[in-house]
mmCIF file of C-alpha atoms in Angstrom:
data_model
loop_
_atom_site.group_PDB
_atom_site.id
_atom_site.type_symbol
_atom_site.label_atom_id
_atom_site.label_comp_id
_atom_site.label_asym_id
_atom_site.label_seq_id
_atom_site.Cartn_x
_atom_site.Cartn_y
_atom_site.Cartn_z
ATOM 1 C CA GLN A 186 0.000 0.000 0.000
ATOM 2 C CA MET A 187 2.869 2.416 0.638
ATOM 3 C CA PRO A 188 3.849 2.910 -3.062
ATOM 4 C CA THR A 189 0.255 3.785 -3.904
ATOM 5 C CA LEU A 190 0.051 6.194 -0.988
ATOM 6 C CA ARG A 191 3.300 7.872 -2.055
ATOM 7 C CA ARG A 192 1.937 8.381 -5.565
ATOM 8 C CA GLU A 193 -1.073 10.079 -4.013
ATOM 9 C CA GLY A 194 1.217 12.441 -2.134
ATOM 10 C CA TYR A 195 1.120 10.814 1.296
ATOM 11 C CA ARG A 196 4.434 10.756 3.156
ATOM 12 C CA PHE A 197 4.772 8.489 6.166
ATOM 13 C CA ARG A 198 7.170 9.872 8.762
ATOM 14 C CA PRO A 199 7.378 7.715 11.888
ATOM 15 C CA HIS A 200 8.237 9.436 15.137
ATOM 16 C CA LEU A 201 8.236 8.652 18.833
ATOM 17 C CA ARG A 202 5.991 11.555 19.825
ATOM 18 C CA GLY A 203 3.018 9.409 20.754
ATOM 19 C CA HIS A 204 -0.551 10.600 20.817
ATOM 20 C CA PRO A 205 -1.973 10.626 24.377
ATOM 21 C CA ALA A 206 -4.305 7.779 23.393
ATOM 22 C CA LEU A 207 -1.311 5.746 22.186
ATOM 23 C CA ARG A 208 0.501 6.333 25.457
ATOM 24 C CA ARG A 209 -2.571 5.175 27.378
ATOM 25 C CA LEU A 210 -2.707 2.079 25.181
ATOM 26 C CA LEU A 211 0.920 1.230 25.954
ATOM 27 C CA VAL A 212 0.286 1.714 29.675
ATOM 28 C CA PHE A 213 -2.606 -0.754 29.439
ATOM 29 C CA LEU A 214 -0.750 -3.164 27.177
ATOM 30 C CA GLY A 215 2.062 -3.918 29.610
ATOM 31 C CA PRO A 216 -0.078 -5.169 32.518
ATOM 32 C CA ALA A 217 -2.384 -7.020 30.111
ATOM 33 C CA LEU A 218 0.524 -8.898 28.531
ATOM 34 C CA ILE A 219 1.977 -9.731 31.937
ATOM 35 C CA GLY A 220 -1.408 -11.049 33.061
ATOM 36 C CA LEU A 221 -1.750 -13.243 29.967
ATOM 37 C CA ALA A 222 1.811 -14.499 30.341
ATOM 38 C CA THR A 223 1.125 -15.364 33.970
ATOM 39 C CA ILE A 224 -1.802 -17.570 32.926
ATOM 40 C CA GLN A 225 0.423 -19.468 30.497
ATOM 41 C CA VAL A 226 3.125 -19.809 33.145
ATOM 42 C CA GLY A 227 0.533 -21.285 35.482
ATOM 43 C CA ILE A 228 -0.385 -23.939 32.907
ATOM 44 C CA VAL A 229 3.278 -24.846 32.400
ATOM 45 C CA VAL A 230 3.766 -25.078 36.174
ATOM 46 C CA ASP A 231 0.830 -27.497 36.434
ATOM 47 C CA LEU A 232 2.279 -29.710 33.699
ATOM 48 C CA GLN A 233 5.716 -29.710 35.307
ATOM 49 C CA LEU A 234 4.279 -30.656 38.693
ATOM 50 C CA ALA A 235 2.251 -33.460 37.093
ATOM 51 C CA ALA A 236 5.308 -34.693 35.172
ATOM 52 C CA ALA A 237 6.967 -35.454 38.509
ATOM 53 C CA PHE A 238 4.410 -38.264 38.869
ATOM 54 C CA GLY A 239 5.277 -39.738 35.456
ATOM 55 C CA ASP A 240 4.172 -39.305 31.860
ATOM 56 C CA GLY A 241 0.616 -40.501 32.518
ATOM 57 C CA PRO A 242 -0.555 -37.778 34.941
ATOM 58 C CA ALA A 243 0.908 -34.997 32.788
ATOM 59 C CA SER A 244 -0.986 -36.316 29.752
ATOM 60 C CA TRP A 245 -4.217 -36.770 31.711
ATOM 61 C CA LEU A 246 -4.033 -33.210 33.006
ATOM 62 C CA ASN A 247 -3.304 -31.827 29.551
ATOM 63 C CA TYR A 248 -6.135 -33.740 27.860
ATOM 64 C CA ALA A 249 -8.625 -32.774 30.563
ATOM 65 C CA PHE A 250 -7.715 -29.092 30.381
ATOM 66 C CA ARG A 251 -8.184 -29.123 26.604
ATOM 67 C CA ILE A 252 -11.818 -30.104 27.104
ATOM 68 C CA VAL A 253 -12.244 -27.431 29.778
ATOM 69 C CA GLN A 254 -11.073 -24.795 27.308
ATOM 70 C CA LEU A 255 -14.107 -25.403 25.065
ATOM 71 C CA PRO A 256 -16.683 -23.508 27.181
ATOM 72 C CA MET A 257 -13.999 -20.978 28.122
ATOM 73 C CA SER A 258 -13.376 -20.070 24.485
ATOM 74 C CA LEU A 259 -16.863 -20.643 23.106
ATOM 75 C CA PHE A 260 -18.844 -18.661 25.661
ATOM 76 C CA ALA A 261 -16.653 -16.623 28.012
ATOM 77 C CA GLY A 262 -14.100 -15.547 25.415
ATOM 78 C CA ALA A 263 -16.748 -14.312 22.985
ATOM 79 C CA VAL A 264 -18.725 -12.450 25.647
ATOM 80 C CA GLY A 265 -15.562 -10.907 27.089
ATOM 81 C CA VAL A 266 -14.443 -9.501 23.740
ATOM 82 C CA ALA A 267 -17.888 -8.208 22.778
ATOM 83 C CA GLY A 268 -18.618 -6.759 26.200
ATOM 84 C CA LEU A 269 -15.275 -4.942 26.446
ATOM 85 C CA ALA A 270 -15.980 -2.732 23.427
ATOM 86 C CA LEU A 271 -19.444 -1.642 24.569
ATOM 87 C CA LEU A 272 -18.459 -1.265 28.214
ATOM 88 C CA SER A 273 -15.420 0.848 27.297
ATOM 89 C CA ILE A 274 -17.600 3.241 25.293
ATOM 90 C CA GLN A 275 -20.119 3.593 28.122
ATOM 91 C CA VAL A 276 -17.424 4.211 30.743
ATOM 92 C CA ALA A 277 -15.757 6.786 28.479
ATOM 93 C CA LYS A 278 -19.110 8.583 28.146
ATOM 94 C CA LYS A 279 -19.549 8.373 31.940
ATOM 95 C CA ASP A 280 -22.809 6.507 31.406
ATOM 96 C CA PHE A 281 -22.186 4.448 34.526
ATOM 97 C CA ASP A 282 -25.729 3.128 34.961
ATOM 98 C CA GLN A 283 -25.659 1.642 31.476
ATOM 99 C CA ALA A 284 -22.124 0.359 32.063
ATOM 100 C CA ARG A 285 -23.265 -1.524 35.161
ATOM 101 C CA SER A 286 -26.131 -2.964 33.148
ATOM 102 C CA THR A 287 -23.735 -4.093 30.406
ATOM 103 C CA GLN A 288 -21.313 -5.836 32.748
ATOM 104 C CA SER A 289 -24.214 -7.495 34.582
ATOM 105 C CA GLU A 290 -25.575 -8.688 31.245
ATOM 106 C CA ALA A 291 -22.160 -10.050 30.239
ATOM 107 C CA LEU A 292 -21.753 -12.068 33.437
ATOM 108 C CA SER A 293 -25.356 -13.282 33.340
ATOM 109 C CA LEU A 294 -25.074 -14.410 29.724
ATOM 110 C CA THR A 295 -21.813 -16.208 30.439
ATOM 111 C CA SER A 296 -23.291 -17.896 33.498
ATOM 112 C CA PHE A 297 -26.357 -19.034 31.563
ATOM 113 C CA PHE A 298 -24.255 -21.133 29.207
ATOM 114 C CA VAL A 299 -21.295 -22.001 31.429
ATOM 115 C CA LEU A 300 -23.118 -23.378 34.484
ATOM 116 C CA PRO A 301 -24.842 -26.224 32.581
ATOM 117 C CA SER A 302 -21.605 -26.830 30.669
ATOM 118 C CA ALA A 303 -19.690 -27.292 33.927
ATOM 119 C CA VAL A 304 -22.314 -29.649 35.338
ATOM 120 C CA GLY A 305 -22.502 -31.556 32.061
ATOM 121 C CA LEU A 306 -18.731 -32.040 31.894
ATOM 122 C CA ALA A 307 -18.733 -33.350 35.462
ATOM 123 C CA VAL A 308 -21.622 -35.770 34.883
ATOM 124 C CA PHE A 309 -20.576 -36.974 31.427
ATOM 125 C CA ALA A 310 -16.800 -36.796 31.861
ATOM 126 C CA TRP A 311 -16.116 -40.484 31.198
ATOM 127 C CA PRO A 312 -18.122 -40.888 27.942
ATOM 128 C CA LEU A 313 -16.776 -37.597 26.563
ATOM 129 C CA VAL A 314 -13.154 -38.521 27.240
ATOM 130 C CA SER A 315 -13.716 -42.021 25.874
ATOM 131 C CA LEU A 316 -15.222 -40.763 22.624
ATOM 132 C CA LEU A 317 -12.578 -38.079 22.100
ATOM 133 C CA TYR A 318 -9.381 -39.871 23.080
ATOM 134 C CA GLU A 319 -9.741 -43.621 23.663
ATOM 135 C CA ARG A 320 -7.950 -45.184 20.707
ATOM 136 C CA GLY A 321 -4.460 -46.473 19.993
ATOM 137 C CA ALA A 322 -2.181 -46.108 23.005
ATOM 138 C CA PHE A 323 -4.882 -44.266 24.971
ATOM 139 C CA THR A 324 -6.395 -47.061 27.079
ATOM 140 C CA SER A 325 -9.495 -47.334 29.258
ATOM 141 C CA THR A 326 -7.257 -46.630 32.266
ATOM 142 C CA ASP A 327 -6.202 -43.354 30.671
ATOM 143 C CA THR A 328 -9.867 -42.564 30.017
ATOM 144 C CA ALA A 329 -10.836 -43.108 33.651
ATOM 145 C CA SER A 330 -7.914 -41.031 34.937
ATOM 146 C CA THR A 331 -8.476 -38.174 32.470
ATOM 147 C CA ALA A 332 -12.188 -38.160 33.317
ATOM 148 C CA LEU A 333 -11.308 -37.811 36.996
ATOM 149 C CA PHE A 334 -9.066 -34.834 36.211
ATOM 150 C CA LEU A 335 -11.883 -33.343 34.126
ATOM 151 C CA GLN A 336 -14.335 -33.697 37.005
ATOM 152 C CA VAL A 337 -11.937 -31.853 39.304
ATOM 153 C CA TYR A 338 -11.485 -29.089 36.742
ATOM 154 C CA SER A 339 -15.263 -28.860 36.292
ATOM 155 C CA LEU A 340 -15.472 -27.538 39.859
ATOM 156 C CA GLY A 341 -13.721 -24.404 38.638
ATOM 157 C CA ILE A 342 -15.076 -23.966 35.107
ATOM 158 C CA PHE A 343 -17.531 -21.317 36.280
ATOM 159 C CA ALA A 344 -14.691 -19.339 37.879
ATOM 160 C CA PHE A 345 -12.414 -19.872 34.856
ATOM 161 C CA CYS A 346 -15.060 -18.419 32.542
ATOM 162 C CA LEU A 347 -15.968 -15.507 34.801
ATOM 163 C CA HIS A 348 -12.263 -14.665 34.840
ATOM 164 C CA ARG A 349 -12.401 -14.268 31.043
ATOM 165 C CA VAL A 350 -15.238 -11.739 31.392
ATOM 166 C CA ILE A 351 -14.233 -9.845 34.545
ATOM 167 C CA VAL A 352 -10.667 -9.082 33.439
ATOM 168 C CA PRO A 353 -11.800 -7.123 30.320
ATOM 169 C CA ALA A 354 -14.279 -5.287 32.551
ATOM 170 C CA PHE A 355 -11.365 -3.997 34.637
ATOM 171 C CA TYR A 356 -9.702 -2.783 31.441
ATOM 172 C CA ALA A 357 -12.880 -0.930 30.496
ATOM 173 C CA TRP A 358 -12.880 0.762 33.901
ATOM 174 C CA HIS A 359 -9.257 1.872 33.259
ATOM 175 C CA ASP A 360 -7.682 -0.519 35.750
ATOM 176 C CA PRO A 361 -5.277 -3.021 34.136
ATOM 177 C CA TRP A 362 -3.193 -3.374 37.283
ATOM 178 C CA THR A 363 -5.582 -5.262 39.562
ATOM 179 C CA PRO A 364 -5.946 -8.331 37.276
ATOM 180 C CA MET A 365 -2.174 -8.404 36.729
ATOM 181 C CA VAL A 366 -1.340 -8.350 40.446
ATOM 182 C CA LEU A 367 -3.943 -10.982 41.276
ATOM 183 C CA SER A 368 -2.754 -13.228 38.428
ATOM 184 C CA ILE A 369 0.828 -13.094 39.698
ATOM 185 C CA LEU A 370 -0.282 -13.845 43.259
ATOM 186 C CA THR A 371 -2.361 -16.761 41.953
ATOM 187 C CA VAL A 372 0.643 -18.450 40.353
ATOM 188 C CA VAL A 373 2.879 -17.771 43.356
ATOM 189 C CA LEU A 374 0.369 -19.252 45.806
ATOM 190 C CA LYS A 375 -0.636 -22.170 43.590
ATOM 191 C CA VAL A 376 2.759 -23.886 43.678
ATOM 192 C CA PRO A 377 3.025 -24.411 47.474
ATOM 193 C CA LEU A 378 -0.676 -25.269 47.653
ATOM 194 C CA ALA A 379 -0.309 -27.902 44.921
ATOM 195 C CA LEU A 380 2.794 -29.346 46.576
ATOM 196 C CA TRP A 381 0.977 -29.592 49.894
ATOM 197 C CA LEU A 382 -2.138 -31.201 48.378
ATOM 198 C CA THR A 383 -0.109 -33.745 46.410
ATOM 199 C CA THR A 384 2.225 -34.768 49.239
ATOM 200 C CA ALA A 385 0.405 -34.177 52.522
ATOM 201 C CA THR A 386 -3.093 -35.396 51.600
ATOM 202 C CA TRP A 387 -4.671 -38.493 50.046
ATOM 203 C CA LEU A 388 -5.346 -36.637 46.788
ATOM 204 C CA GLY A 389 -1.966 -37.303 45.230
ATOM 205 C CA VAL A 390 -1.677 -35.951 41.695
ATOM 206 C CA LEU A 391 -5.304 -34.772 41.785
ATOM 207 C CA GLY A 392 -4.092 -32.044 44.113
ATOM 208 C CA ILE A 393 -2.611 -30.232 41.103
ATOM 209 C CA PRO A 394 -5.887 -29.457 39.281
ATOM 210 C CA LEU A 395 -7.618 -28.918 42.624
ATOM 211 C CA ALA A 396 -5.011 -26.320 43.605
ATOM 212 C CA HIS A 397 -5.590 -24.586 40.270
ATOM 213 C CA VAL A 398 -9.329 -24.540 40.896
ATOM 214 C CA MET A 399 -8.965 -23.228 44.441
ATOM 215 C CA VAL A 400 -6.662 -20.319 43.630
ATOM 216 C CA VAL A 401 -8.704 -19.238 40.592
ATOM 217 C CA VAL A 402 -11.931 -19.327 42.622
ATOM 218 C CA VAL A 403 -10.330 -17.087 45.254
ATOM 219 C CA GLU A 404 -8.891 -14.808 42.555
ATOM 220 C CA VAL A 405 -12.260 -14.414 40.824
ATOM 221 C CA ALA A 406 -14.012 -13.798 44.149
ATOM 222 C CA LEU A 407 -11.545 -10.997 44.921
ATOM 223 C CA MET A 408 -11.867 -9.525 41.433
ATOM 224 C CA PHE A 409 -15.660 -9.659 41.628
ATOM 225 C CA THR A 410 -15.595 -7.840 44.973
ATOM 226 C CA LEU A 411 -13.182 -5.176 43.720
ATOM 227 C CA LEU A 412 -15.119 -4.721 40.471
ATOM 228 C CA THR A 413 -18.316 -4.272 42.470
ATOM 229 C CA ARG A 414 -16.688 -1.460 44.445
ATOM 230 C CA ARG A 415 -15.191 0.155 41.374
ATOM 231 C CA SER A 416 -18.323 0.047 39.227
ATOM 232 C CA GLY A 417 -20.828 0.739 41.979
ATOM 233 C CA GLY A 418 -22.719 -2.542 41.884
ATOM 234 C CA TRP A 419 -24.789 -4.667 39.538
ATOM 235 C CA SER A 420 -28.213 -4.630 37.959
ATOM 236 C CA PRO A 421 -31.213 -5.451 40.186
ATOM 237 C CA GLY A 422 -31.921 -9.171 40.297
ATOM 238 C CA PHE A 423 -28.439 -10.109 39.066
ATOM 239 C CA GLY A 424 -27.590 -12.402 41.983
ATOM 240 C CA LEU A 425 -30.999 -14.098 42.031
ATOM 241 C CA ALA A 426 -30.759 -14.850 38.307
ATOM 242 C CA ILE A 427 -27.358 -16.528 38.781
ATOM 243 C CA LEU A 428 -28.758 -18.663 41.609
ATOM 244 C CA LYS A 429 -31.683 -19.747 39.423
ATOM 245 C CA MET A 430 -29.298 -20.716 36.637
ATOM 246 C CA GLY A 431 -27.197 -22.731 39.057
ATOM 247 C CA LEU A 432 -30.260 -24.526 40.428
ATOM 248 C CA ALA A 433 -31.494 -25.349 36.920
ATOM 249 C CA ALA A 434 -28.037 -26.659 35.964
ATOM 250 C CA VAL A 435 -27.871 -28.913 39.043
ATOM 251 C CA ILE A 436 -31.349 -30.325 38.345
ATOM 252 C CA MET A 437 -30.318 -30.944 34.731
ATOM 253 C CA GLY A 438 -27.220 -32.787 35.920
ATOM 254 C CA GLU A 439 -29.193 -34.961 38.342
ATOM 255 C CA VAL A 440 -31.687 -35.922 35.638
ATOM 256 C CA GLY A 441 -28.901 -36.596 33.143
ATOM 257 C CA TRP A 442 -27.019 -38.803 35.591
ATOM 258 C CA LEU A 443 -30.119 -40.808 36.542
ATOM 259 C CA VAL A 444 -31.453 -41.293 33.003
ATOM 260 C CA PHE A 445 -28.329 -41.585 30.848
ATOM 261 C CA ASP A 446 -25.742 -43.034 33.232
ATOM 262 C CA ASP A 447 -25.208 -46.336 31.379
ATOM 263 C CA TRP A 448 -25.421 -45.098 27.784
ATOM 264 C CA SER A 449 -22.562 -45.589 25.338
ATOM 265 C CA PRO A 450 -20.091 -42.728 24.772
ATOM 266 C CA PHE A 451 -21.504 -42.092 21.284
ATOM 267 C CA LEU A 452 -25.151 -41.952 22.388
ATOM 268 C CA THR A 453 -24.261 -39.901 25.451
ATOM 269 C CA THR A 454 -22.448 -37.285 23.385
ATOM 270 C CA PHE A 455 -24.892 -36.982 20.504
ATOM 271 C CA VAL A 456 -28.216 -37.763 22.201
ATOM 272 C CA ALA A 457 -28.039 -37.452 25.989
ATOM 273 C CA ILE A 458 -26.137 -34.163 26.128
ATOM 274 C CA PRO A 459 -28.404 -32.360 23.603
ATOM 275 C CA VAL A 460 -31.487 -33.677 25.441
ATOM 276 C CA CYS A 461 -30.094 -32.377 28.738
ATOM 277 C CA GLY A 462 -29.408 -29.033 27.080
ATOM 278 C CA LEU A 463 -33.014 -28.786 25.894
ATOM 279 C CA PHE A 464 -34.214 -29.772 29.357
ATOM 280 C CA TYR A 465 -32.114 -26.974 30.865
ATOM 281 C CA LEU A 466 -33.545 -24.448 28.409
ATOM 282 C CA ALA A 467 -37.098 -25.543 29.184
ATOM 283 C CA LEU A 468 -36.430 -25.401 32.910
ATOM 284 C CA THR A 469 -34.942 -21.899 32.785
ATOM 285 C CA HIS A 470 -37.897 -20.790 30.677
ATOM 286 C CA LEU A 471 -40.336 -22.173 33.253
ATOM 287 C CA ILE A 472 -38.643 -20.404 36.174
ATOM 288 C CA GLY A 473 -38.744 -17.096 34.329
ATOM 289 C CA LEU A 474 -35.172 -16.511 33.184
ATOM 290 C CA PRO A 475 -35.182 -14.256 30.096
ATOM 291 C CA TYR A 476 -32.311 -16.048 28.362
ATOM 292 C CA GLY A 477 -34.121 -19.366 28.529
ATOM 293 C CA ALA A 478 -37.251 -17.842 27.029
ATOM 294 C CA LYS A 479 -35.312 -16.175 24.207
ATOM 295 C CA VAL A 480 -33.339 -19.274 23.233
ATOM 296 C CA TRP A 481 -36.409 -21.504 23.541
ATOM 297 C CA ALA A 482 -38.445 -19.180 21.298
ATOM 298 C CA ARG A 483 -35.681 -19.148 18.703
ATOM 299 C CA LEU A 484 -35.439 -22.953 18.699
ATOM 300 C CA ARG A 485 -39.196 -23.266 18.153
ATOM 301 C CA ARG A 486 -39.090 -21.178 14.963
#
């Protein structure tokens, strides 16, 4: 493009005299990159700790975490990116009431999809792992062990996904430092906690994913509290809606476990899980959650 621009008379002269907006971007970029790097370091630390127990546990942890990343990327990642743009505009305009409504909507929407996903992964861990991985050198023993890791991780999926949404909200409120500091503290505290759980308790190698879950839950709880103070609160009915979603997800999981417990991995994945999803939508519609009604109406078209 540069030759064409030069023919049109445009001359590009780079300089280091940054626009104030560019300087603000660089100030935000540093903490954001450190926070992202800390997350990756935490994953590497988990794998290294698991490798001390042999090749099997490290592989089981890695395979289980890959499945966990599906709801994180599919739901939380998308909502976090979309919500950041709108929330940033509203904060810049000092439309704080609308900003609180937007961040409440983002967390509610994420919770609506993530809570049943977490319960479903816990209930159907074995058939999912079997269908995805059990072939070749991956034996039934590997399936059972990976499924156990997945069930431990499922305890923290809700917190993992909220993390993906809350961190961009801090950026929108012009605070990149809080997520960075908490992310660093999370990694620092996770190592001794994991070592203690794996050596001083009966959990053994399962202490590694459990330590990850515990520190992220605490981190998200702190971030949620600090974001509440910074933004001034949440929309009316926000907490009650989350509780209703959680109750509907638990009921869905109980029904799924009782009805589809002995189904084959193929039927569980392609029949039982969709049926449970429809049951969850119907249940949320019946208890008056707006998301359930909207999705249910769209499916009926």
